[in-house]
CSV table of C-alpha atoms and ligand atoms in Angstrom, one decimal:
chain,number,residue,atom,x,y,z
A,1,UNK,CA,0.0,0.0,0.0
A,2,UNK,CA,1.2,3.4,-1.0
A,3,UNK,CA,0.9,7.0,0.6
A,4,UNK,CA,-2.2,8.0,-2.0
A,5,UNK,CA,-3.6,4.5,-0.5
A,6,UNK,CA,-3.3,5.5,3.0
A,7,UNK,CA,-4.5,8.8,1.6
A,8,UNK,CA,-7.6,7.8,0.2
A,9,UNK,CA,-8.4,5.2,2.9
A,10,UNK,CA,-8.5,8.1,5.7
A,11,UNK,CA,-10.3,11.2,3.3
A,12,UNK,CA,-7.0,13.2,3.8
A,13,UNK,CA,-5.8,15.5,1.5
A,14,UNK,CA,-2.2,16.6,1.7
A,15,UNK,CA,1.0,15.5,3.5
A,16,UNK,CA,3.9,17.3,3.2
A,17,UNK,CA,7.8,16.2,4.5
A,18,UNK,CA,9.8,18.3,6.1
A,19,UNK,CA,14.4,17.6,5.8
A,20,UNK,CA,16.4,19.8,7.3
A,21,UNK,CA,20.5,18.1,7.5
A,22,UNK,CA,22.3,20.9,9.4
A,23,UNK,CA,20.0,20.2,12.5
A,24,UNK,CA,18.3,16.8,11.6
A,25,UNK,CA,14.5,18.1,11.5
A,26,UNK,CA,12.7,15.1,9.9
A,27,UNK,CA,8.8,15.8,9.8
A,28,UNK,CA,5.6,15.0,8.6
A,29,UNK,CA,2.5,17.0,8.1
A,30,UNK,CA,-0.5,15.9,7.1
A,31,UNK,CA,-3.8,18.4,5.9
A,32,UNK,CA,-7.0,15.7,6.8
A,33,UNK,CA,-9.7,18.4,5.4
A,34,UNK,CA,-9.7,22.2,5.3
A,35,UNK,CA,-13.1,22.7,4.5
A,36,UNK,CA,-13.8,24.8,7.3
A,37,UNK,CA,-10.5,26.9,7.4
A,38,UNK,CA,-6.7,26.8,7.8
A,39,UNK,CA,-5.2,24.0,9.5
A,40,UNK,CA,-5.2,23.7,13.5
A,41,UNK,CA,-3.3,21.1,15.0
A,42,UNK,CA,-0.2,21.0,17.4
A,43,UNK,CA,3.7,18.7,16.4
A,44,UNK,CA,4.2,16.1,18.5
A,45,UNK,CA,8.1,14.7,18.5
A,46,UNK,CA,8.4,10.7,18.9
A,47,UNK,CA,11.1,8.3,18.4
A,48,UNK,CA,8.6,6.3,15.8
A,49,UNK,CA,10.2,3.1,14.8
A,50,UNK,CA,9.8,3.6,11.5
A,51,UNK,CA,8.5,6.1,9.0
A,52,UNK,CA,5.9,3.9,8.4
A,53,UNK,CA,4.6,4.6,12.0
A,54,UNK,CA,5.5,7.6,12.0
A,55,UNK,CA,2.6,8.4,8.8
A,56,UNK,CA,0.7,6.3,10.4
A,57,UNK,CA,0.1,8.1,13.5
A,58,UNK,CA,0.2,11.7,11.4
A,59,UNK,CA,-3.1,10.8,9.7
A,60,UNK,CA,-4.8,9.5,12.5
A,61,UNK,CA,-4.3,12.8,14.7
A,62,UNK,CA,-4.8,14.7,11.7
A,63,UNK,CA,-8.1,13.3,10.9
A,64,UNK,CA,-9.0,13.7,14.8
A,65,UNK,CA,-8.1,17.5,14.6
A,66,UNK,CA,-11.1,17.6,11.5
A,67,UNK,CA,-13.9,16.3,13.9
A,68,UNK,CA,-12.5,18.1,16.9
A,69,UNK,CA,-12.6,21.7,15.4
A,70,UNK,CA,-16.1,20.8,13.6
A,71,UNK,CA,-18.0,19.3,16.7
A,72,UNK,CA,-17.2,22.6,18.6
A,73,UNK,CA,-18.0,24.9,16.0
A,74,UNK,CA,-14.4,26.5,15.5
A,75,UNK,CA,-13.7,27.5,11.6
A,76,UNK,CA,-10.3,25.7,11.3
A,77,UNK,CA,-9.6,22.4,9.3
A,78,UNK,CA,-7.4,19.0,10.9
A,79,UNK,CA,-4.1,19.0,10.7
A,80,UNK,CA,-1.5,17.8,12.7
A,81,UNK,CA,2.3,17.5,12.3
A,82,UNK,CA,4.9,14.9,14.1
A,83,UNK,CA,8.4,14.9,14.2
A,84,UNK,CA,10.7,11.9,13.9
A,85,UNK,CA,13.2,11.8,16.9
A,86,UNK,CA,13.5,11.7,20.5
A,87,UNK,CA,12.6,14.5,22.5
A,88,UNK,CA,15.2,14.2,25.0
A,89,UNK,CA,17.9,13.2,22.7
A,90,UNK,CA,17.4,14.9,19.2
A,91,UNK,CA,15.3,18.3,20.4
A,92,UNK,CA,17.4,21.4,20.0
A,93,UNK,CA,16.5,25.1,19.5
A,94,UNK,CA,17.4,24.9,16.5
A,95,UNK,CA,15.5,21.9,15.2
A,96,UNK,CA,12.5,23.6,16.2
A,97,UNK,CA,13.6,26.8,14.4
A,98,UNK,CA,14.2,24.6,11.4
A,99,UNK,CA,10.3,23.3,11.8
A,100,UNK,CA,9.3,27.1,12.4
A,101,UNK,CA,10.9,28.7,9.2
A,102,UNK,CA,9.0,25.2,7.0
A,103,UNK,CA,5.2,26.3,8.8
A,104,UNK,CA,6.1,30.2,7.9
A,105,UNK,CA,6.7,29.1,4.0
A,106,UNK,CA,3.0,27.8,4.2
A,107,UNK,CA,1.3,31.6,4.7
A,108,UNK,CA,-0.9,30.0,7.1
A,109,UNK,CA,-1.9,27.3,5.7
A,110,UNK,CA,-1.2,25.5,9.2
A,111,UNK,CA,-1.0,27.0,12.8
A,112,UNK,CA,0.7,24.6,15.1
A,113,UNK,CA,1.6,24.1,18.7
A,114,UNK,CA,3.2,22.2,21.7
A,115,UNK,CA,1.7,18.4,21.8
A,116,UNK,CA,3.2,15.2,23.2
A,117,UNK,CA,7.2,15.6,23.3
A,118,UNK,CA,6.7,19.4,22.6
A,119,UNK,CA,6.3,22.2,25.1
A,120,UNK,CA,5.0,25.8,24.6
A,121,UNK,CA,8.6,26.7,25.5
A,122,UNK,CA,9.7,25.0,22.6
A,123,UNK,CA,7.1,26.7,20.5
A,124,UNK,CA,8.3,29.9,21.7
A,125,UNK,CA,11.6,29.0,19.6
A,126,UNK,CA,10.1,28.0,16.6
A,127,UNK,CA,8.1,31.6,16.7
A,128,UNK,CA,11.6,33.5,16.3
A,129,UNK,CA,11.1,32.1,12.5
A,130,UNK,CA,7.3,32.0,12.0
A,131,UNK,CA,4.4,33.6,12.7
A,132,UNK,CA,1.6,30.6,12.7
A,133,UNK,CA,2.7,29.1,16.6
A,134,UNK,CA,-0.1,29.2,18.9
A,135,UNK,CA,-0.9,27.8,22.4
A,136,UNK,CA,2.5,30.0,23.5
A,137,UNK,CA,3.3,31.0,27.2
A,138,UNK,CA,1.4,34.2,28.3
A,139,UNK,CA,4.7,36.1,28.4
A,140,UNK,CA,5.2,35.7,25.0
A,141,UNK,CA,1.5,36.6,23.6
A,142,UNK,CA,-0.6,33.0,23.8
A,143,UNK,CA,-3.1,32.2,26.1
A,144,UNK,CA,-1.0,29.8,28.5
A,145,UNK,CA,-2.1,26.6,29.9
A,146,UNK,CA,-4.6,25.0,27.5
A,147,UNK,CA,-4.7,21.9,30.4
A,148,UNK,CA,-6.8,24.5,32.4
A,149,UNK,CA,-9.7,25.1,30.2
A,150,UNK,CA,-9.7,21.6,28.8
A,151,UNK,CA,-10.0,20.6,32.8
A,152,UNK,CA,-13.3,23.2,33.1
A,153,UNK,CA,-14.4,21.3,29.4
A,154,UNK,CA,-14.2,17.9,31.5
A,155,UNK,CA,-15.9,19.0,34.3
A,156,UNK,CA,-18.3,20.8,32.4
A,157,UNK,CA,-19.0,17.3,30.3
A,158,UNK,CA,-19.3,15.2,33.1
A,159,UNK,CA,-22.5,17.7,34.3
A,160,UNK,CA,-24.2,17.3,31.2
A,161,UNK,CA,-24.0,13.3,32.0
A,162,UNK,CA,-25.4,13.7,35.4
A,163,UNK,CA,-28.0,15.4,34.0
A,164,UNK,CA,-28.4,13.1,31.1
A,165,UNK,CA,-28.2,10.0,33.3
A,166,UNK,CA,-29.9,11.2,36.9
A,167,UNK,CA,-32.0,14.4,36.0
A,168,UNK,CA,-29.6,16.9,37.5
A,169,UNK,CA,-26.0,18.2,36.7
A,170,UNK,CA,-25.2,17.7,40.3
A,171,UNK,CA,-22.2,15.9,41.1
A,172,UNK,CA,-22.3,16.1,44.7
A,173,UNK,CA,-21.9,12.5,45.8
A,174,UNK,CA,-21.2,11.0,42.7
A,175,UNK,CA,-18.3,7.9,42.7
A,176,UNK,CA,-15.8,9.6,40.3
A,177,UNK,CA,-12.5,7.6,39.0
A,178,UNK,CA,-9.9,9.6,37.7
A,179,UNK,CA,-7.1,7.4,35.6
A,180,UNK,CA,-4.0,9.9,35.7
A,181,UNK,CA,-3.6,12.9,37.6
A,182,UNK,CA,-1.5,15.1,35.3
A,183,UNK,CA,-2.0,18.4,34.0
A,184,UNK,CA,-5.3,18.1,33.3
A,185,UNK,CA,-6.6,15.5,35.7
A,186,UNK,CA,-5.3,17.2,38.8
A,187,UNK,CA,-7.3,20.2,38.2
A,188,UNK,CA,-10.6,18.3,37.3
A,189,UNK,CA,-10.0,16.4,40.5
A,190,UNK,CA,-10.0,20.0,42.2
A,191,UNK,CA,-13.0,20.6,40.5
A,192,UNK,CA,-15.0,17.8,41.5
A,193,UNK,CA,-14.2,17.8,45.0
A,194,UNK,CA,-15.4,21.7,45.1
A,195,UNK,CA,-18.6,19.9,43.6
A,196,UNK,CA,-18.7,17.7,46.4
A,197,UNK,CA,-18.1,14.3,44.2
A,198,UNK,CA,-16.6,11.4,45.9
A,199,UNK,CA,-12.4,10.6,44.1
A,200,UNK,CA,-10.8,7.5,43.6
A,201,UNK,CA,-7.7,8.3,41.8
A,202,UNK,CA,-4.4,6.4,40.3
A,203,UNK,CA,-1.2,7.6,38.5
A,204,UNK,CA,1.9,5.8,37.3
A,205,UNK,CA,3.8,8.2,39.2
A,206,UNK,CA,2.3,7.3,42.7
A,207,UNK,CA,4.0,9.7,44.6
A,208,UNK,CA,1.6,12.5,42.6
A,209,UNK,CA,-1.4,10.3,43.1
A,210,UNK,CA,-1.1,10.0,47.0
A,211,UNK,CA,-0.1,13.9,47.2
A,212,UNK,CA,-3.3,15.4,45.2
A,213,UNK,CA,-5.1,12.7,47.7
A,214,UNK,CA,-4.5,13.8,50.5
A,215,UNK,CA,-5.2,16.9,49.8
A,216,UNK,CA,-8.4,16.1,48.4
A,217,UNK,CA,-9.3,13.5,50.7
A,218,UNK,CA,-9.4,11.2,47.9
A,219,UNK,CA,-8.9,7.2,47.7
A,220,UNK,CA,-5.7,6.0,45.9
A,221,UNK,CA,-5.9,2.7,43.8
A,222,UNK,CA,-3.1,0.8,41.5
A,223,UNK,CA,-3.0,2.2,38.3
A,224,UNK,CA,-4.2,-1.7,37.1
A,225,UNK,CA,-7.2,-1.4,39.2
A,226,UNK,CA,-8.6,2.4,38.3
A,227,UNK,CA,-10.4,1.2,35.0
A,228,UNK,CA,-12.3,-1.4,37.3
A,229,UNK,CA,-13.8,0.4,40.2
A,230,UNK,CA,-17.5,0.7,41.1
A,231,UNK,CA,-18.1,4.1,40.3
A,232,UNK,CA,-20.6,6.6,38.5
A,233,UNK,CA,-18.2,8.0,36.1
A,234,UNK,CA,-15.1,6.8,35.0
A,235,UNK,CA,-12.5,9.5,34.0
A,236,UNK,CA,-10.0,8.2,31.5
A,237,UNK,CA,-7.1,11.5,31.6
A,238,UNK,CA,-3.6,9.6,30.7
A,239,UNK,CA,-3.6,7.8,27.8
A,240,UNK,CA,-5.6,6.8,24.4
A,241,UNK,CA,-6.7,3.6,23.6
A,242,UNK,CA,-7.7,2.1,27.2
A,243,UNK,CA,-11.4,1.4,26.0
A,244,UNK,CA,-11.6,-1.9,23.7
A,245,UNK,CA,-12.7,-5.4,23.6
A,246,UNK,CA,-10.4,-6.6,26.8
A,247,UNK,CA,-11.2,-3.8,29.2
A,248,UNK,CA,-15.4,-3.0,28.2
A,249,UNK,CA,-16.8,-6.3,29.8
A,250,UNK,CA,-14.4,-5.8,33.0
A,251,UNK,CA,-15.3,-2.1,33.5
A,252,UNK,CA,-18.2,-0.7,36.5
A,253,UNK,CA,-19.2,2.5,35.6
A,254,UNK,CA,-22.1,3.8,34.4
A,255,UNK,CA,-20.5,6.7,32.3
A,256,UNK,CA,-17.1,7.3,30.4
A,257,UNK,CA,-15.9,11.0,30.2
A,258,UNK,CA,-12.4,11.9,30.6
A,259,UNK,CA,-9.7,13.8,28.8
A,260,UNK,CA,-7.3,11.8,27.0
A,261,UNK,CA,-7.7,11.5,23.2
A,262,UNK,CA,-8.2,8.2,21.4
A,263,UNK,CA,-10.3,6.6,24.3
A,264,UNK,CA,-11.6,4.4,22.1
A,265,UNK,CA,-9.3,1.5,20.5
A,266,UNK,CA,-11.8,0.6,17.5
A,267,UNK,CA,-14.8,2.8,16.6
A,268,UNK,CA,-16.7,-0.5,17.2
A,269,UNK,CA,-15.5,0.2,20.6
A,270,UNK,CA,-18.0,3.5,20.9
A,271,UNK,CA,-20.5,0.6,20.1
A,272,UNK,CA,-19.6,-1.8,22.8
A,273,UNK,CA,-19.9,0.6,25.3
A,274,UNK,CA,-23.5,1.4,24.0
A,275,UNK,CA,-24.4,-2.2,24.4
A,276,UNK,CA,-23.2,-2.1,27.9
A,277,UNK,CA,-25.3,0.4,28.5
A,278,UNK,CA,-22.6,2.8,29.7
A,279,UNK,CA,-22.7,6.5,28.6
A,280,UNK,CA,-19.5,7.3,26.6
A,281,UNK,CA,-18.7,11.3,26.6
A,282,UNK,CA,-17.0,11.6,22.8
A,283,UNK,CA,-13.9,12.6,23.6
A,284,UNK,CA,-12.9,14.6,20.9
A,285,UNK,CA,-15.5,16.7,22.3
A,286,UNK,CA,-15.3,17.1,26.1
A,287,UNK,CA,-11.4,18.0,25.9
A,288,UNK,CA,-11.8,20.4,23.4
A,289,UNK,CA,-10.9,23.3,26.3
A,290,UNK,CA,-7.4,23.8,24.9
A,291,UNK,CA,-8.0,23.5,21.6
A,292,UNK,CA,-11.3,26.1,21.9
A,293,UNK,CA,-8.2,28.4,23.8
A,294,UNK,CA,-5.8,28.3,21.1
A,295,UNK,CA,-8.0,28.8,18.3
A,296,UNK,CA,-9.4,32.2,20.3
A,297,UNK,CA,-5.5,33.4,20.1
A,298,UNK,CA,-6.0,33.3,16.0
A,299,UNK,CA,-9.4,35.4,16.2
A,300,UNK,CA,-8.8,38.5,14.6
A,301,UNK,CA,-10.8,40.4,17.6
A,302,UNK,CA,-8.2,39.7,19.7
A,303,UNK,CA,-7.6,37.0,22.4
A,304,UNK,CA,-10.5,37.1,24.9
A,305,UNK,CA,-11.0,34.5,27.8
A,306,UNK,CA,-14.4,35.3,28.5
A,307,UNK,CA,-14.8,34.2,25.6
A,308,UNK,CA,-13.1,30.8,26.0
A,309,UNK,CA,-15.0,29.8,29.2
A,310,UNK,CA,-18.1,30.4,26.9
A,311,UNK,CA,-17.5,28.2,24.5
A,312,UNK,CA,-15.9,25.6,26.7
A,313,UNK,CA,-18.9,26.1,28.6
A,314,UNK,CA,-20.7,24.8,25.8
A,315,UNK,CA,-19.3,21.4,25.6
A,316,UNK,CA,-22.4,20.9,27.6
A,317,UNK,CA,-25.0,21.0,25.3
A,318,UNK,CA,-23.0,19.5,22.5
A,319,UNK,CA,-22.7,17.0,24.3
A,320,UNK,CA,-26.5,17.0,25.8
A,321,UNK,CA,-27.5,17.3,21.9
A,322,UNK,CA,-25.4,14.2,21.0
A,323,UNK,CA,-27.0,11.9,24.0
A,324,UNK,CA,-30.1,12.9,22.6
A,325,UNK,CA,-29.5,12.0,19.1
A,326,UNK,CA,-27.6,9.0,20.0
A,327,UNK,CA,-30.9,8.2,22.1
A,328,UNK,CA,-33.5,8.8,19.5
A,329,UNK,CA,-31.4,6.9,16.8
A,330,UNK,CA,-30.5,4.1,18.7
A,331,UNK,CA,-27.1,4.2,17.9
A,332,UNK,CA,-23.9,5.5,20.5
A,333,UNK,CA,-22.5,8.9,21.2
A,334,UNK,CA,-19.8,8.4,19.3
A,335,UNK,CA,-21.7,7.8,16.3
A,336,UNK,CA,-24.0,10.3,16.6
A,337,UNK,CA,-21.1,13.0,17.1
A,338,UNK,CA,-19.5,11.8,13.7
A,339,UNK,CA,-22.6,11.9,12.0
A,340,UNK,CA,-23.4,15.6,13.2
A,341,UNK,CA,-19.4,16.6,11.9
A,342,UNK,CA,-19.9,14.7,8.7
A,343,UNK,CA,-23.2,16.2,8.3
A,344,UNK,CA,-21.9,19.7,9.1
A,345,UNK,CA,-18.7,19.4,6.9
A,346,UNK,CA,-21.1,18.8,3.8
A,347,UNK,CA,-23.0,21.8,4.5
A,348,UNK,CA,-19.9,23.9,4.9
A,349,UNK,CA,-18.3,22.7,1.9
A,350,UNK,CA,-21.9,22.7,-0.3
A,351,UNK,CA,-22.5,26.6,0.7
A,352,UNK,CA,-19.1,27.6,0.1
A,353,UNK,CA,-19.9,27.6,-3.2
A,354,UNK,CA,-21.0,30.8,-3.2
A,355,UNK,CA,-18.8,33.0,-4.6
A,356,UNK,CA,-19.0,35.7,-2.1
A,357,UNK,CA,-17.1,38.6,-4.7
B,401,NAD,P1,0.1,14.8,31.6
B,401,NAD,O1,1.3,14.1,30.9
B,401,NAD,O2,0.4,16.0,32.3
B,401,NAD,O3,-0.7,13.8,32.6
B,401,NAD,C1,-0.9,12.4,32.3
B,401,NAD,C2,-0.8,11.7,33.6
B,401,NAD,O4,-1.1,10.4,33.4
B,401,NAD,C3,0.7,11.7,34.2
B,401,NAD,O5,0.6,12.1,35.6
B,401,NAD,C4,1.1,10.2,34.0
B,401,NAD,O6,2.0,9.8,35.1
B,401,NAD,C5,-0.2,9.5,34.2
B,401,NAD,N1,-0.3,8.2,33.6
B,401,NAD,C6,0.3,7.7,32.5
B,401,NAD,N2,0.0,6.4,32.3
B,401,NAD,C7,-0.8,6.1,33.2
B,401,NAD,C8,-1.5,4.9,33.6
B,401,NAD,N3,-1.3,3.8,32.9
B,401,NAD,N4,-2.3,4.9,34.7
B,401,NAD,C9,-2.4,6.0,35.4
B,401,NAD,N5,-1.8,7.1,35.2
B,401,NAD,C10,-1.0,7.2,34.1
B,401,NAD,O7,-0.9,15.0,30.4
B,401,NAD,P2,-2.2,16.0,30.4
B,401,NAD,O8,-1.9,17.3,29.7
B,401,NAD,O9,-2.8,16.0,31.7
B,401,NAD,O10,-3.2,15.2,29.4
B,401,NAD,C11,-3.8,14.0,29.8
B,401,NAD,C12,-4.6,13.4,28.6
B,401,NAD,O11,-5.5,14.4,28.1
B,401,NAD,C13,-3.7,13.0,27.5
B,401,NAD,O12,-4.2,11.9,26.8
B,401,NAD,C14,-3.8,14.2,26.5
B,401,NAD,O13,-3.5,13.9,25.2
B,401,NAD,C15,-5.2,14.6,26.7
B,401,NAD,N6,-5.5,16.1,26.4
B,401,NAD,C16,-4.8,17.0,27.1
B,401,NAD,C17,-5.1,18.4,26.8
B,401,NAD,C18,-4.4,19.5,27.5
B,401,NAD,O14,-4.8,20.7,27.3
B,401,NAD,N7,-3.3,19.3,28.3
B,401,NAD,C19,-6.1,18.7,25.8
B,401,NAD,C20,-6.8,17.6,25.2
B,401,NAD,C21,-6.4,16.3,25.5
């Protein structure tokens, strides 16, 4: 199978490759679908094992970036861009200034920021020779931690499934599991115990875990037993692909909403939760906090945060819309939310046919 295979298979419709020999830059950078604007997506840098992998995983997040930006009404198209190395090994300032001077040639085409192996820091670098970087440290412009608004996103989610589920976005009470308190899970932890919801929390780094505990007056588990706990809502916030066919029949939750991307192994996944009757919480929607933040940096108005809590504020009734749908259709959230992107990209592309001049 060729590129233009992989190409067709996933709808995408440009990837570019980046070489630069005096500082090693090797990238990739995949356009899924611009239909809606210029590319959004952040770099991530990975020691792939091959190039192969390295595509691979370029067209998946690039595609991902397409729905996210649609299914939260931001005008910018999926794109995504990953560099081939190790972070701790092969990142210099001058790699990223290497990767900064290739997005400038593109006229904003693609805005890009920090994303696994990447920091805003970083970003800052790669800004000396472009100007399409976003998501940068508020002392150089951006709008700073995106991990806080996608938190408020979470927590903002997980209301609209109490209310879905038990009639009321309360969450006092509720039996919360939170796999991975990082960035973004320590600060929906914080927020839930303000709400007066009941933690049971695990990290690889256990140390963290028993710290943001205690201070929370939280239960600590294993991080093998987190994704089996009796709880009302289990909060996946470390890594992607922890819901498929080995962990659904084992889990005892009644809802899925967390903040990691790629939840979901396999679509068919999305479906076997449905059939377990446990609500799944699209996740390309509920952590779209930090991308709604980064986008507002590009708005020609100027960055306004009011205006980010607004929108992240939203996630609610997306996602109350897309339990609906998903109800009256009979099919899961997660196919309901792509059905409402796909559906929304078709009308964007049909009535930009317009010629507006
Ligand atoms: P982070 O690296 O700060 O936190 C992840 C935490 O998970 C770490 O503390 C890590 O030790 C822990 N962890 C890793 N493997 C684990 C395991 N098997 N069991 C338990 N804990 C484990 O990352 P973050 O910024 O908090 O992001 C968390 C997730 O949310 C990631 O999947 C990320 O892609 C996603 N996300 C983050 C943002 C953001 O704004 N930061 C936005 C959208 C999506």
């Amino acid at each position: 199978m060729g590129i233009f295979d992989d190409m067709a298979r996933g709808g995408h419709e440009q990837v570019m490759f980046f070489r630069e020999p005096t500082t090693g830059l090797r990238a990739i950078l995949a356009f899924h679908n611009t239909v809606l604007g210029p590319g959004l997506g952040g770099t991530r840098m990975y020691p792939y094992a091959s190039e192969e992998e390295a595509l691979e995983d370029v067209l998946r997040l690039s595609k991902g970036m397409t729905y996210k930006s649609a299914a939260v009404d931001l005008d910018f198209g999926g794109a995504k861009c990953v560099i081939w190395g190790d972070p701790r090994r092969d990142k210099t300032p001058e790699l990223m200034r290497a990767l900064g001077r290739f997005v400038e040639g593109l006229k904003g085409r693609f805005y890009t920021g920090t994303d696994v192996g990447t920091t805003p820091e970083d970003f800052a670098v790669a800004a000396k020779e472009c100007r399409y970087i976003v998501g940068l440290p508020k002392a150089y412009g951006g709008g700073g931690d995106s991990s806080v608004p996608t938190a408020k996103g979470v927590f903002y989610g997980m209301q609209a499934v109490a209310q879905f589920l038990w009639g009321s976005p309360d969450l006092k009470g509720r039996r919360i599991a939170i796999q991975g308190v990082g960035k973004v899970g320590e600060k929906l932890a914080r927020h839930l115990h303000e709400a007066g919801a009941e933690l049971i929390l695990a990290d690889v780094d256990e140390a963290r875990a028993k710290t943001v505990a205690e201070e929370l007056g939280a239960q600590v588990v294993a991080p093998d037993e987190i994704l089996y706990q009796p709880c009302d809502i289990l909060s996946p916030c470390a890594l992607g692909g922890i819901l498929n066919e080995e962990t659904i029949p084992r889990l005892k939750c009644q809802a899925v909403a967390g903040s990691a991307n790629n939840q979901l192994k396999e679509p068919e996944d999305g479906h076997r939760l449905h059939q377990r009757g446990i609500l799944y919480a699209p996740d390309y929607i509920i952590n779209a906090g930090g991308l709604i933040q980064v986008a507002d940096e590009l708005d020609p108005r100027g960055f306004h945060e009011e205006r980010v809590l607004a929108k992240t504020l939203a996630i609610k009734e997306s996602l109350l819309r897309i339990f609906a749908l998903a109800k009256e259709k009979g099919i899961s959230p997660a196919e309901a939310a792509d059905h409402l992107v796909e559906e929304k990209l078709e009308t964007i592309f049909g009535l930009r046919k317009v010629r507006p001049f």
